[in-house]
Amino acid sequence: MSKKYWFVLLFVGFQGFAQKGITFEDSLRGSITAERKWWDLKHYDLTFDVNPDERSIKGLNIIRYQVLAENQSLQIDLQFPMKITYIEQDGNRLSYTKKGDNAYFVKLIDKQKVGDINSLSISFEGKPLAAKRAPWDGGFSWDKDEQGNHFVATSCQGLGASVFWPCKDHMYDEPDSLRMTVTVPDSLQDVSNGRMSKMCIDARGNRTTTWEVKNPINNYGVNLNIGNYVHFGETYKGEKGDLTCDYYVLPYHLEKAKMQFKDAIRMLQAFEHWFGPYPFYEDGYKLVEVPYLGMEHQSSITYGNKYKNGYLGRDLSGTGWGSKWDFIIVHESGHEWFANNITYKDIADMWIHESFTNYSETLFTEYHYGKTAGQDYVIGTRANITNDSPIIGKYNINQRGSGDMYYKGGNMLHTVRHVINDDEKFRQILRGLNKDFYHQTVTTEQIENYISSKSGLNFSKVFDQYLRDTKIPKLVQKPSKGSISYRWENVVLGFDMPIKVSVDGTEQFVYPTTDWKKLKGKSMKADRNFYVE
Ligand SMILES: [Zn+2]
């Protein structure tokens, strides 16, 4: 998701400061505990009964998992005030203990043998946390549309899916597939991830829809969207064949949506070119209108950008290029490649989602409006960089880094691209990432090493500089008697990034270090595509 305004950045920063020391609960939530590590998620079969009048839900999650190591204690997360009503395995009710507000440790009776695939049924109910400011401060958005109908949606990045359903609430492990069966009053309809396999109305006047996700899915990607929806759709002929594109909007927005959602096909054209095939053909692509701004829910991108171009009508680059397209359609869909296909293992590495997706905005602009437009866009967004704290957060406590993961991260990737100095090679690296880390959860190190190895250049110091430090490299120069002395200042130890400069009007690469070097010429100007001072 995108955090735009300064107060949002402040808010994230504030959360960071509010966290005085690391609590036991932070570690339970953010680390791969012994009670999580021994079992591998295979499938979630989720049932929800949603009562919008009472703002309550009731449900069942049947978790299928494979035993990787012997253990009889299993951690499940479900956040207060939601509660578990029972846990069952093979017809036996199981006992469990609770640690902190949100972690349950289930005592298994059946011997857990390595290689076995077992399942666990967890029944739950309650009034889940209402979102204060979705999607950043998430939970349930219990809203009404302009015609007075219930309009309900979930969002939970960072907060975690355990805010409304019991799960292994850590990003490193994803189920291979998922099914959701959602019951709502029959005047409404739920739209969730993947494809609808069934819809029926029961005698009580409730509508039940079943959604099948045939691919791995991260837990914050799973979502409920409930409204008085109308549907339209189209087919995109893409790199892997026919991709169904389905759109669910409120009836009084149908005509606007038919115009605005044309950006979905333009998005697919641009991103399949840069990143490779859309990663979830089996599950289709959807845009679903919601009462908040939007979120990258896998195969059901949620949309609340008011049918305006830019970010709620505003161009974040200040160059005009950001007003040519719908920010939420482009940015949130960019996450299908970076977030849903390639997913961080730990939220400290959230830049893997946001920096690449921020840069996808530039690549979209370049694809449709040309190279200079793309450059103007990404350089324009530098005004939003704060350099307040490092982009990478703290590991194992569910803590993200600086909001600079957006604009600074995008500018870092733009800089990396210009160090590589070969657009086709850069594009193949982006496509290669999506192919070689297809449907995987990854670490920063894996992404860094991949880019260095595929480009043939060692970017480790560049990543240290931009991801783990707040200083921006300064290319310092001293002209004297027909020659220029130059070096890097304000950099991490060993920083030696090559940079394109113009010396007396002639472009060339130079290879500064923190030691002075010299070349012939009167003046030197750094290429604007490199994010340096
Ligand atoms: Zn985002």
Coordinates of C-alpha atoms and ligand atoms in Angstrom, one line a residue:
M1 CA 0.0 0.0 0.0
S2 CA 1.1 3.5 -0.5
K3 CA 1.7 6.0 2.2
K4 CA 1.6 9.4 0.7
Y5 CA 1.1 12.3 3.0
W6 CA 3.6 13.5 5.4
F7 CA 1.3 12.8 8.4
V8 CA 1.1 9.2 7.3
L9 CA 4.9 9.0 7.4
L10 CA 5.0 10.7 10.8
F11 CA 2.4 8.2 12.0
V12 CA 4.6 5.2 10.9
G13 CA 7.6 6.9 12.5
F14 CA 5.6 7.5 15.7
Q15 CA 4.7 3.8 15.9
G16 CA 8.4 3.0 15.6
F17 CA 9.2 5.3 18.5
A18 CA 6.3 4.1 20.6
Q19 CA 7.8 0.7 20.6
K20 CA 10.1 1.0 23.6
G21 CA 12.2 -2.1 23.6
I22 CA 11.1 -5.4 22.2
T23 CA 8.3 -7.1 24.1
F24 CA 7.5 -10.8 24.4
E25 CA 4.4 -10.2 22.3
D26 CA 6.5 -8.5 19.5
S27 CA 8.7 -11.6 19.3
L28 CA 5.7 -14.0 19.4
R29 CA 4.2 -12.1 16.5
G30 CA 7.3 -11.4 14.4
S31 CA 9.6 -14.3 14.7
I32 CA 9.6 -17.9 13.4
T33 CA 9.0 -19.5 16.8
A34 CA 9.7 -23.2 17.5
E35 CA 5.9 -23.7 17.5
R36 CA 5.6 -22.3 14.0
K37 CA 8.7 -23.7 12.4
W38 CA 7.9 -27.4 12.5
W39 CA 4.9 -27.4 10.3
D40 CA 4.5 -26.2 6.7
L41 CA 1.2 -24.6 5.6
K42 CA -0.6 -26.4 2.7
H43 CA -4.1 -25.1 2.6
Y44 CA -6.6 -22.9 4.4
D45 CA -10.3 -23.7 4.0
L46 CA -12.0 -20.7 5.5
T47 CA -15.7 -20.1 6.2
F48 CA -17.0 -16.8 7.3
D49 CA -20.5 -15.8 8.4
V50 CA -20.6 -12.0 8.4
N51 CA -23.3 -10.0 10.2
P52 CA -22.9 -6.3 9.1
D53 CA -25.7 -5.1 11.4
E54 CA -24.0 -6.4 14.5
R55 CA -20.5 -5.9 13.1
S56 CA -19.6 -9.4 14.0
I57 CA -18.2 -12.5 12.3
K58 CA -18.2 -16.2 13.0
G59 CA -16.2 -18.8 11.2
L60 CA -14.2 -21.9 10.8
N61 CA -10.6 -22.4 9.5
I62 CA -9.6 -25.9 8.5
I63 CA -5.8 -25.8 8.2
R64 CA -3.9 -28.5 6.3
Y65 CA -0.2 -28.7 7.0
Q66 CA 2.8 -31.0 6.6
V67 CA 4.9 -32.1 9.5
L68 CA 8.6 -31.0 9.0
A69 CA 9.9 -32.0 12.4
E70 CA 8.4 -33.7 15.4
N71 CA 6.6 -31.4 17.8
Q72 CA 3.3 -31.6 19.8
S73 CA 2.8 -27.9 20.3
L74 CA 1.5 -25.6 17.5
Q75 CA 1.2 -21.8 17.5
I76 CA -1.9 -20.2 16.1
D77 CA -2.6 -16.4 16.2
L78 CA -5.9 -14.7 16.6
Q79 CA -6.1 -11.2 17.9
F80 CA -8.2 -10.0 20.8
P81 CA -11.2 -9.3 20.9
M82 CA -11.7 -12.2 18.4
K83 CA -11.9 -15.5 20.2
I84 CA -11.4 -19.2 19.5
T85 CA -14.5 -21.3 20.4
Y86 CA -12.9 -24.7 19.8
I87 CA -10.0 -26.5 18.1
E88 CA -10.3 -30.0 16.8
Q89 CA -8.1 -32.7 15.2
D90 CA -9.4 -36.0 14.1
G91 CA -12.6 -35.5 16.0
N92 CA -10.8 -34.7 19.3
R93 CA -11.2 -31.4 21.0
L94 CA -7.8 -30.0 21.8
S95 CA -6.7 -28.0 24.8
Y96 CA -4.7 -24.8 24.3
T97 CA -3.0 -22.1 26.3
K98 CA -2.9 -18.4 25.5
K99 CA 0.3 -16.3 25.7
G100 CA -0.3 -12.6 25.6
D101 CA -3.4 -11.3 23.9
N102 CA -3.0 -13.0 20.6
A103 CA -1.0 -16.2 20.5
Y104 CA -2.5 -19.7 21.2
F105 CA -0.4 -22.8 21.8
V106 CA -2.4 -25.9 20.9
K107 CA -1.5 -29.2 22.5
L108 CA -1.8 -31.9 19.9
I109 CA -2.8 -35.4 20.9
D110 CA -2.0 -37.3 17.7
K111 CA 1.6 -38.0 17.3
Q112 CA 3.0 -35.6 14.6
K113 CA 5.1 -37.7 12.3
V114 CA 7.5 -36.1 9.8
G115 CA 6.1 -36.1 6.3
D116 CA 2.4 -36.5 7.4
I117 CA -0.2 -34.1 6.2
N118 CA -2.6 -33.3 9.0
S119 CA -5.4 -30.9 9.5
L120 CA -6.7 -28.8 12.3
S121 CA -10.2 -27.2 12.6
I122 CA -10.5 -23.9 14.4
S123 CA -13.8 -22.3 15.2
F124 CA -13.8 -18.6 16.0
E125 CA -16.1 -15.7 16.5
G126 CA -16.3 -12.1 17.7
K127 CA -16.4 -8.5 16.8
P128 CA -13.1 -7.9 15.0
L129 CA -11.2 -4.7 15.3
A130 CA -12.8 -1.8 13.3
A131 CA -10.3 -0.1 11.1
K132 CA -9.4 3.4 12.3
R133 CA -7.9 4.5 9.1
A134 CA -7.8 1.8 6.5
P135 CA -5.7 0.5 5.0
W136 CA -2.8 1.8 7.2
D137 CA -4.5 1.3 10.5
G138 CA -6.5 -1.7 9.3
G139 CA -9.2 -4.2 10.4
F140 CA -12.8 -4.1 9.3
S141 CA -14.2 -1.1 7.5
W142 CA -17.9 -1.2 8.4
D143 CA -19.2 1.4 6.0
K144 CA -22.4 2.3 4.1
D145 CA -22.6 3.2 0.4
E146 CA -24.5 6.3 -0.8
Q147 CA -27.7 4.4 -1.1
G148 CA -27.5 3.2 2.5
N149 CA -26.4 -0.4 1.8
H150 CA -23.7 -2.0 3.9
F151 CA -20.3 -1.6 2.3
V152 CA -17.7 -3.7 4.2
A153 CA -14.0 -4.5 3.6
T154 CA -11.0 -5.8 5.4
S155 CA -7.3 -4.7 5.2
C156 CA -4.5 -5.9 7.5
Q157 CA -1.0 -5.4 6.2
G158 CA 1.4 -5.3 9.1
L159 CA -1.5 -5.7 11.6
G160 CA -1.8 -9.3 10.3
A161 CA -4.7 -11.5 9.1
S162 CA -5.0 -12.8 12.7
V163 CA -7.0 -9.6 13.3
F164 CA -10.0 -11.5 12.0
W165 CA -9.2 -15.1 11.4
P166 CA -6.9 -17.7 13.1
C167 CA -3.8 -18.5 11.2
K168 CA 0.0 -18.8 11.2
D169 CA 0.5 -15.0 11.2
H170 CA 4.0 -14.8 9.9
M171 CA 4.9 -14.0 6.3
Y172 CA 7.6 -16.6 5.7
D173 CA 5.0 -19.4 5.2
E174 CA 2.2 -19.3 2.7
P175 CA -0.5 -22.0 2.0
D176 CA -0.2 -23.5 -1.5
S177 CA -3.9 -22.7 -2.0
L178 CA -6.9 -21.4 -0.2
R179 CA -10.7 -21.6 -0.3
M180 CA -13.1 -19.0 1.3
T181 CA -16.8 -19.5 1.7
V182 CA -18.5 -16.3 2.8
T183 CA -22.1 -15.8 3.9
V184 CA -23.7 -12.4 3.9
P185 CA -27.3 -11.0 3.7
D186 CA -28.7 -11.7 0.2
S187 CA -28.9 -8.0 -0.8
L188 CA -25.1 -8.0 -0.6
Q189 CA -22.3 -10.0 -2.2
D190 CA -18.8 -10.9 -1.0
V191 CA -15.9 -10.6 -3.5
S192 CA -12.7 -12.3 -2.3
N193 CA -9.5 -13.6 -3.8
G194 CA -9.3 -16.0 -6.8
R195 CA -12.3 -17.3 -8.7
M196 CA -15.9 -17.7 -7.6
S197 CA -16.7 -21.4 -7.8
K198 CA -20.2 -21.3 -6.2
M199 CA -22.9 -18.8 -5.2
C200 CA -26.2 -19.7 -3.6
I201 CA -29.0 -18.2 -1.5
D202 CA -30.2 -20.2 1.4
A203 CA -33.7 -20.4 3.1
R204 CA -32.7 -17.8 5.7
G205 CA -32.1 -15.3 2.9
N206 CA -28.4 -15.3 3.0
R207 CA -26.0 -15.3 0.1
T208 CA -23.0 -17.6 0.2
T209 CA -20.1 -17.3 -2.3
T210 CA -17.1 -19.6 -2.5
W211 CA -13.8 -18.4 -3.8
E212 CA -10.9 -20.6 -4.8
V213 CA -7.3 -19.4 -4.9
K214 CA -5.1 -21.9 -6.7
N215 CA -1.8 -20.2 -5.9
P216 CA 0.2 -19.5 -2.8
I217 CA -1.1 -16.4 -1.0
N218 CA 0.3 -14.2 1.8
N219 CA -2.0 -13.8 4.7
Y220 CA -2.5 -10.0 4.5
G221 CA -3.6 -10.6 0.9
V222 CA -6.7 -12.5 1.9
N223 CA -9.7 -10.2 2.0
L224 CA -13.4 -9.9 2.3
N225 CA -15.2 -7.2 0.3
I226 CA -19.0 -7.0 0.9
G227 CA -21.3 -4.7 -1.0
N228 CA -24.2 -4.2 -3.4
Y229 CA -21.8 -4.9 -6.3
V230 CA -22.4 -4.9 -10.0
H231 CA -20.0 -6.7 -12.3
F232 CA -18.4 -6.2 -15.7
G233 CA -15.4 -7.8 -17.2
E234 CA -13.1 -8.3 -20.2
T235 CA -10.3 -10.7 -21.3
Y236 CA -6.7 -9.6 -21.7
K237 CA -4.6 -11.5 -24.2
G238 CA -1.3 -11.7 -22.3
E239 CA 2.0 -13.6 -22.3
K240 CA 0.4 -16.7 -20.8
G241 CA -2.8 -16.6 -22.8
D242 CA -6.2 -15.3 -21.9
L243 CA -6.4 -13.5 -18.5
T244 CA -9.9 -12.8 -17.2
C245 CA -10.3 -9.3 -15.8
D246 CA -13.3 -8.9 -13.6
Y247 CA -14.5 -5.6 -12.0
Y248 CA -16.9 -5.2 -9.1
V249 CA -18.2 -1.7 -8.4
L250 CA -21.1 0.0 -6.8
P251 CA -24.0 0.3 -9.3
Y252 CA -24.0 4.1 -9.4
H253 CA -20.3 4.1 -10.3
L254 CA -20.6 1.6 -13.2
E255 CA -20.3 4.1 -16.1
K256 CA -17.3 5.9 -14.5
A257 CA -15.7 2.6 -13.7
K258 CA -16.0 1.5 -17.3
M259 CA -13.9 4.5 -18.3
Q260 CA -11.4 4.6 -15.4
F261 CA -10.7 0.9 -15.4
K262 CA -9.3 1.0 -18.9
D263 CA -6.0 1.6 -17.0
A264 CA -6.1 -2.0 -16.0
I265 CA -5.3 -3.3 -19.5
R266 CA -2.7 -0.5 -19.9
M267 CA -1.2 -1.7 -16.6
L268 CA -1.0 -5.3 -17.7
Q269 CA 0.6 -4.3 -21.0
A270 CA 3.3 -2.3 -19.3
F271 CA 4.0 -4.7 -16.4
E272 CA 4.0 -7.9 -18.5
H273 CA 6.6 -6.2 -20.6
W274 CA 8.8 -5.1 -17.7
F275 CA 8.2 -7.9 -15.1
G276 CA 7.0 -10.9 -17.1
P277 CA 3.6 -12.7 -17.1
Y278 CA 1.0 -11.7 -14.6
P279 CA 1.7 -14.2 -11.8
F280 CA -1.8 -15.5 -11.1
Y281 CA -3.5 -16.4 -14.5
E282 CA -5.3 -19.3 -12.8
D283 CA -6.9 -17.0 -10.3
G284 CA -7.7 -14.2 -12.7
Y285 CA -7.3 -10.4 -12.1
K286 CA -9.9 -8.3 -10.3
L287 CA -10.5 -4.7 -9.3
V288 CA -13.0 -4.4 -6.4
E289 CA -14.4 -1.1 -5.2
V290 CA -14.0 -0.6 -1.4
P291 CA -14.7 2.2 1.1
Y292 CA -11.0 3.0 1.6
L293 CA -8.2 4.0 -0.7
G294 CA -7.0 0.6 -1.9
M295 CA -4.7 -2.3 -1.3
E296 CA -2.8 -5.0 -3.1
H297 CA -5.0 -8.0 -2.2
Q298 CA -3.9 -10.8 -4.4
S299 CA -6.0 -11.3 -7.5
S300 CA -8.6 -8.9 -6.0
I301 CA -7.0 -5.5 -6.0
T302 CA -9.1 -3.2 -3.9
Y303 CA -9.9 0.2 -5.3
G304 CA -11.1 3.4 -3.7
N305 CA -9.4 6.2 -5.6
K306 CA -12.7 8.0 -6.4
Y307 CA -12.4 7.3 -10.2
K308 CA -9.8 10.0 -10.4
N309 CA -6.3 10.0 -12.0
G310 CA -3.3 10.5 -9.8
Y311 CA -3.5 9.8 -6.1
L312 CA -7.0 11.0 -5.2
G313 CA -6.6 13.5 -8.0
R314 CA -3.1 14.5 -7.0
D315 CA 0.2 13.9 -9.0
L316 CA 2.8 12.7 -6.5
S317 CA 5.7 13.6 -8.8
G318 CA 4.6 17.2 -9.4
T319 CA 5.5 16.8 -13.0
G320 CA 2.1 16.2 -14.6
W321 CA 2.9 12.6 -15.6
G322 CA 1.3 11.2 -12.5
S323 CA -2.0 12.8 -13.6
K324 CA -2.1 10.7 -16.8
W325 CA -3.1 7.5 -15.0
D326 CA -4.9 6.1 -12.0
F327 CA -2.4 5.7 -9.1
I328 CA -4.3 3.0 -7.3
I329 CA -4.9 0.8 -10.3
V330 CA -1.2 1.1 -11.3
H331 CA 0.5 1.0 -7.9
E332 CA -1.6 -1.7 -6.2
S333 CA -1.6 -3.9 -9.3
G334 CA 2.2 -3.5 -9.5
H335 CA 2.2 -5.4 -6.2
E336 CA 0.9 -8.5 -7.9
W337 CA 4.6 -9.0 -9.0
F338 CA 6.3 -7.4 -6.0
A339 CA 4.4 -8.4 -2.8
N340 CA 2.1 -11.1 -4.0
N341 CA 4.5 -13.0 -6.4
I342 CA 7.7 -12.1 -4.6
T343 CA 6.9 -11.7 -0.9
Y344 CA 9.0 -10.5 2.0
K345 CA 9.6 -13.1 4.7
D346 CA 9.9 -10.4 7.3
I347 CA 8.2 -7.0 7.2
A348 CA 11.5 -5.3 7.9
D349 CA 12.2 -6.1 4.2
M350 CA 9.0 -4.3 3.1
W351 CA 11.1 -2.3 0.6
I352 CA 10.9 -5.5 -1.6
H353 CA 7.2 -4.7 -2.0
E354 CA 7.2 -0.9 -2.0
S355 CA 10.5 0.1 -3.7
F356 CA 9.9 -2.1 -6.8
T357 CA 6.2 -1.2 -6.9
N358 CA 7.0 2.5 -6.5
Y359 CA 9.4 2.1 -9.5
S360 CA 6.6 0.3 -11.4
E361 CA 4.9 3.7 -11.6
T362 CA 7.9 5.0 -13.4
L363 CA 8.1 2.0 -15.7
F364 CA 4.3 2.4 -16.5
T365 CA 4.9 6.0 -17.3
E366 CA 7.9 5.2 -19.5
Y367 CA 6.1 2.4 -21.3
H368 CA 3.1 4.6 -22.3
Y369 CA 4.7 8.1 -22.5
G370 CA 8.4 7.6 -23.2
K371 CA 11.7 7.5 -21.4
T372 CA 12.0 11.1 -20.6
A373 CA 8.5 11.1 -19.0
G374 CA 9.5 8.2 -16.8
Q375 CA 12.7 9.9 -15.7
D376 CA 10.8 13.1 -15.0
Y377 CA 8.3 11.2 -12.9
V378 CA 10.8 9.3 -10.6
I379 CA 13.0 12.4 -10.2
G380 CA 9.9 14.4 -9.4
T381 CA 9.1 12.1 -6.5
R382 CA 12.4 12.9 -4.8
A383 CA 10.7 15.8 -3.1
N384 CA 8.8 13.3 -1.0
I385 CA 12.0 11.6 0.5
T386 CA 12.7 12.3 4.1
N387 CA 15.9 10.3 4.9
D388 CA 14.6 10.1 8.5
S389 CA 15.6 6.5 9.3
P390 CA 16.8 3.5 7.3
I391 CA 14.5 1.8 4.8
I392 CA 15.1 -1.7 6.3
G393 CA 13.3 -2.1 9.7
K394 CA 14.1 -4.3 12.7
Y395 CA 13.9 -8.1 12.1
N396 CA 11.8 -10.6 14.0
I397 CA 9.5 -8.2 15.7
N398 CA 7.1 -7.3 12.9
Q399 CA 8.5 -3.8 12.4
R400 CA 8.7 -2.0 9.1
G401 CA 11.4 0.5 8.2
S402 CA 11.1 4.1 7.0
G403 CA 8.4 5.3 4.6
D404 CA 11.4 6.2 2.3
M405 CA 10.9 2.6 1.0
Y406 CA 8.6 4.2 -1.5
Y407 CA 10.2 7.2 -3.2
K408 CA 13.8 6.7 -2.1
G409 CA 13.5 3.0 -2.9
G410 CA 12.2 3.8 -6.4
N411 CA 15.1 6.3 -6.9
M412 CA 17.6 3.7 -5.7
L413 CA 16.3 1.2 -8.3
H414 CA 16.5 4.0 -10.9
T415 CA 20.1 4.6 -9.9
V416 CA 20.9 0.9 -10.0
R417 CA 19.4 0.7 -13.5
H418 CA 21.7 3.6 -14.6
V419 CA 24.8 2.0 -13.1
I420 CA 24.0 -1.1 -15.0
N421 CA 23.6 1.2 -18.0
D422 CA 21.8 -1.4 -20.2
D423 CA 18.0 -1.2 -20.1
E424 CA 17.4 -4.6 -21.7
K425 CA 19.7 -6.2 -19.1
F426 CA 17.8 -4.3 -16.3
R427 CA 14.5 -5.5 -17.7
Q428 CA 15.7 -9.1 -17.9
I429 CA 16.7 -8.8 -14.2
L430 CA 13.2 -7.6 -13.3
R431 CA 11.7 -10.5 -15.3
G432 CA 14.3 -12.9 -13.9
L433 CA 13.4 -11.9 -10.3
N434 CA 9.7 -12.8 -11.0
K435 CA 10.7 -16.1 -12.6
D436 CA 13.3 -17.3 -10.3
F437 CA 11.5 -16.2 -7.1
Y438 CA 8.1 -17.2 -8.5
H439 CA 5.5 -17.5 -5.7
Q440 CA 8.2 -17.4 -3.0
T441 CA 8.9 -15.5 0.2
V442 CA 12.4 -13.9 0.2
T443 CA 14.9 -11.9 2.1
T444 CA 16.7 -8.6 1.2
E445 CA 20.0 -10.5 0.8
Q446 CA 18.4 -12.8 -1.9
I447 CA 17.3 -9.8 -3.9
E448 CA 20.6 -7.9 -3.5
N449 CA 22.7 -10.9 -4.5
Y450 CA 20.4 -11.7 -7.4
I451 CA 20.8 -8.2 -8.8
S452 CA 24.6 -8.2 -8.3
S453 CA 25.1 -11.6 -9.8
K454 CA 22.8 -11.0 -12.9
S455 CA 24.3 -7.6 -13.6
G456 CA 27.9 -8.7 -13.0
L457 CA 28.3 -5.7 -10.7
N458 CA 28.7 -5.7 -7.0
F459 CA 25.9 -3.6 -5.6
S460 CA 26.3 -4.5 -1.9
K461 CA 27.7 -1.1 -0.9
V462 CA 25.0 0.6 -2.9
F463 CA 22.3 -1.3 -1.1
D464 CA 24.0 -0.7 2.3
Q465 CA 24.0 3.0 1.5
Y466 CA 20.4 3.4 0.4
L467 CA 18.7 0.7 2.5
R468 CA 20.6 0.6 5.7
D469 CA 21.8 4.3 6.1
T470 CA 20.1 7.6 5.8
K471 CA 23.0 9.6 4.2
I472 CA 22.8 10.5 0.5
P473 CA 26.1 10.2 -1.4
K474 CA 27.7 13.5 -2.3
L475 CA 29.9 13.6 -5.4
V476 CA 32.5 16.3 -4.3
Q477 CA 34.6 17.9 -6.9
K478 CA 37.5 20.4 -6.9
P479 CA 38.5 22.0 -10.2
S480 CA 42.1 23.2 -10.4
K481 CA 44.3 24.2 -13.3
G482 CA 42.4 22.2 -16.1
S483 CA 41.8 19.1 -14.0
I484 CA 39.1 18.1 -11.5
S485 CA 39.6 16.2 -8.3
Y486 CA 36.6 14.2 -7.2
R487 CA 35.5 11.7 -4.6
W488 CA 32.5 10.3 -2.7
E489 CA 31.6 11.9 0.6
N490 CA 28.8 11.3 3.1
V491 CA 28.9 7.5 2.3
V492 CA 29.2 4.2 4.0
L493 CA 32.6 2.6 4.3
G494 CA 33.8 1.2 0.9
F495 CA 31.2 3.0 -1.2
D496 CA 32.4 3.0 -4.7
M497 CA 29.4 3.4 -7.0
P498 CA 30.2 4.3 -10.6
I499 CA 28.3 7.3 -11.9
K500 CA 27.7 8.9 -15.3
V501 CA 28.8 12.5 -15.5
S502 CA 29.2 15.1 -18.1
V503 CA 32.7 16.6 -18.2
D504 CA 32.7 19.9 -20.2
G505 CA 29.7 18.7 -22.0
T506 CA 30.9 15.1 -22.8
E507 CA 29.2 12.2 -21.1
Q508 CA 31.3 9.5 -19.5
F509 CA 31.3 7.1 -16.5
V510 CA 33.7 7.9 -13.6
Y511 CA 34.5 5.5 -10.8
P512 CA 34.8 7.6 -7.6
T513 CA 35.8 6.2 -4.2
T514 CA 36.3 8.0 -0.9
D515 CA 39.8 8.7 -2.0
W516 CA 40.5 11.7 -4.3
K517 CA 40.8 10.9 -8.0
K518 CA 41.6 13.3 -10.9
L519 CA 40.6 13.8 -14.5
K520 CA 41.1 16.4 -17.1
G521 CA 38.5 19.0 -17.5
K522 CA 37.0 22.2 -16.2
S523 CA 33.6 21.2 -14.8
M524 CA 31.8 18.0 -14.0
K525 CA 28.0 17.4 -13.7
A526 CA 26.3 14.3 -12.4
D527 CA 23.7 12.7 -14.6
R528 CA 20.2 13.5 -13.1
N529 CA 19.2 9.8 -13.1
F530 CA 21.5 9.1 -10.2
Y531 CA 20.1 9.9 -6.8
V532 CA 23.1 11.7 -5.3
E533 CA 23.9 15.2 -4.1
Ligands
ZN1 ZN 2.3 -0.2 -2.1

